[in-house]
mmCIF file of C-alpha atoms in Angstrom:
data_model
loop_
_atom_site.group_PDB
_atom_site.id
_atom_site.type_symbol
_atom_site.label_atom_id
_atom_site.label_comp_id
_atom_site.label_asym_id
_atom_site.label_seq_id
_atom_site.Cartn_x
_atom_site.Cartn_y
_atom_site.Cartn_z
ATOM 1 C CA SER P 1 17.526 36.227 -65.713
ATOM 2 C CA TRP P 2 14.756 37.452 -63.207
ATOM 3 C CA TYR P 3 13.528 33.790 -62.411
ATOM 4 C CA LYS P 4 17.162 33.006 -61.805
ATOM 5 C CA TYR P 5 17.712 36.366 -59.747
ATOM 6 C CA ALA P 6 14.733 34.916 -57.887
ATOM 7 C CA ILE P 7 16.058 31.391 -57.205
ATOM 8 C CA GLY P 8 19.659 32.850 -56.159
ATOM 9 C CA TYR P 9 17.369 35.450 -53.379
ATOM 10 C CA ASN P 10 15.700 32.581 -52.146
ATOM 11 C CA GLN P 11 18.254 30.539 -51.587
ATOM 12 C CA ARG P 12 20.082 33.565 -49.670
ATOM 13 C CA VAL P 13 17.474 34.202 -47.417
ATOM 14 C CA LYS P 14 17.253 30.375 -46.340
ATOM 15 C CA GLU P 15 21.182 30.486 -46.330
ATOM 16 C CA PHE P 16 21.328 33.575 -43.695
ATOM 17 C CA LEU P 17 17.691 31.780 -41.892
ATOM 18 C CA ASN P 18 20.055 28.388 -41.200
ATOM 19 C CA ASN P 19 23.368 29.880 -40.386
ATOM 20 C CA ASP P 20 21.199 32.439 -37.977
ATOM 21 C CA ARG P 21 18.786 30.796 -35.705
ATOM 22 C CA LYS P 22 17.591 34.113 -34.230
ATOM 23 C CA LEU P 23 17.039 35.821 -37.603
ATOM 24 C CA ASN P 24 13.705 35.919 -38.514
ATOM 25 C CA LEU P 25 12.373 36.339 -42.339
ATOM 26 C CA ASN P 26 12.168 39.963 -42.957
ATOM 27 C CA SER P 27 15.744 40.616 -41.176
ATOM 28 C CA ALA P 28 17.284 37.645 -43.344
ATOM 29 C CA LYS P 29 15.444 39.389 -46.029
ATOM 30 C CA THR P 30 17.206 42.600 -45.027
ATOM 31 C CA ILE P 31 20.521 41.356 -44.938
ATOM 32 C CA ALA P 32 19.573 39.972 -48.922
ATOM 33 C CA TYR P 33 19.263 43.062 -50.167
ATOM 34 C CA LYS P 34 22.507 44.796 -48.180
ATOM 35 C CA GLU P 35 24.157 42.307 -49.682
ATOM 36 C CA ILE P 36 22.895 42.824 -53.126
ATOM 37 C CA ILE P 37 23.689 46.577 -53.062
ATOM 38 C CA ASN P 38 26.384 46.495 -52.337
ATOM 39 C CA HIS P 39 27.127 45.217 -56.061
ATOM 40 C CA LEU P 40 24.768 46.904 -56.908
ATOM 41 C CA SER P 41 25.391 50.889 -55.415
ATOM 42 C CA TYR P 42 23.778 52.603 -58.155
ATOM 43 C CA VAL P 43 20.564 51.011 -57.332
ATOM 44 C CA SER P 44 18.502 52.297 -54.203
ATOM 45 C CA ILE P 45 17.091 49.772 -51.743
ATOM 46 C CA ASP P 46 13.271 50.568 -52.331
ATOM 47 C CA ALA P 47 14.218 50.026 -56.239
ATOM 48 C CA LEU P 48 15.774 46.820 -55.766
ATOM 49 C CA LYS P 49 12.561 45.522 -53.458
ATOM 50 C CA LYS P 50 10.612 46.740 -56.407
ATOM 51 C CA ARG P 51 12.688 44.760 -58.688
ATOM 52 C CA THR P 52 12.350 41.952 -56.263
ATOM 53 C CA GLN P 53 9.010 42.295 -56.143
ATOM 54 C CA ARG P 54 8.336 42.198 -60.099
ATOM 55 C CA ALA P 55 11.429 38.671 -60.070
ATOM 56 C CA PHE P 56 8.447 36.637 -58.163
ATOM 57 C CA VAL P 57 5.971 37.565 -60.301
ATOM 58 C CA ILE P 58 8.430 36.135 -63.092
ATOM 59 C CA TYR P 59 8.750 33.397 -60.928
ATOM 60 C CA ASP P 60 5.689 32.481 -60.242
ATOM 61 C CA LEU P 61 4.127 32.780 -64.028
ATOM 62 C CA PHE P 62 7.898 30.818 -65.502
ATOM 63 C CA LYS P 63 7.270 28.002 -62.634
ATOM 64 C CA ALA P 64 3.946 27.390 -63.225
ATOM 65 C CA ILE P 65 3.981 27.173 -67.970
ATOM 66 C CA GLY P 66 7.676 25.624 -67.282
ATOM 67 C CA VAL P 67 11.311 27.521 -67.174
ATOM 68 C CA ASP P 68 11.200 26.659 -71.492
ATOM 69 C CA LYS P 69 9.225 29.387 -72.015
ATOM 70 C CA ILE P 70 11.198 31.589 -71.140
ATOM 71 C CA GLU P 71 13.494 31.574 -74.313
ATOM 72 C CA ARG P 72 9.867 32.184 -76.104
ATOM 73 C CA ILE P 73 9.565 35.778 -74.568
ATOM 74 C CA LYS P 74 11.324 37.987 -76.238
ATOM 75 C CA SER P 75 9.359 41.661 -76.589
ATOM 76 C CA TYR P 76 7.927 41.921 -72.400
ATOM 77 C CA THR P 77 10.197 43.518 -70.056
ATOM 78 C CA ALA P 78 9.786 42.477 -66.474
ATOM 79 C CA ASN P 79 7.328 45.520 -65.559
ATOM 80 C CA GLN P 80 4.711 44.423 -67.925
ATOM 81 C CA ILE P 81 4.854 40.738 -66.996
ATOM 82 C CA ALA P 82 4.057 42.051 -63.361
#
């Protein structure tokens, strides 16, 4: 789910920041994006950034109302929610 993607993305960025104190936040995000692109070669970096932004909208929504509500959402896409 996009909720889990947002959590995983955040964790990965934090790992990069903790492992290399010289990295700033933007550099850590760029490394994370490049790592993801290696697994999703059909997605451009710009599209991935947009999808990540939408994932964080979904993350913020369900963090506020409860993760258990995700199962109730059946007929909406990430684009419609974001």
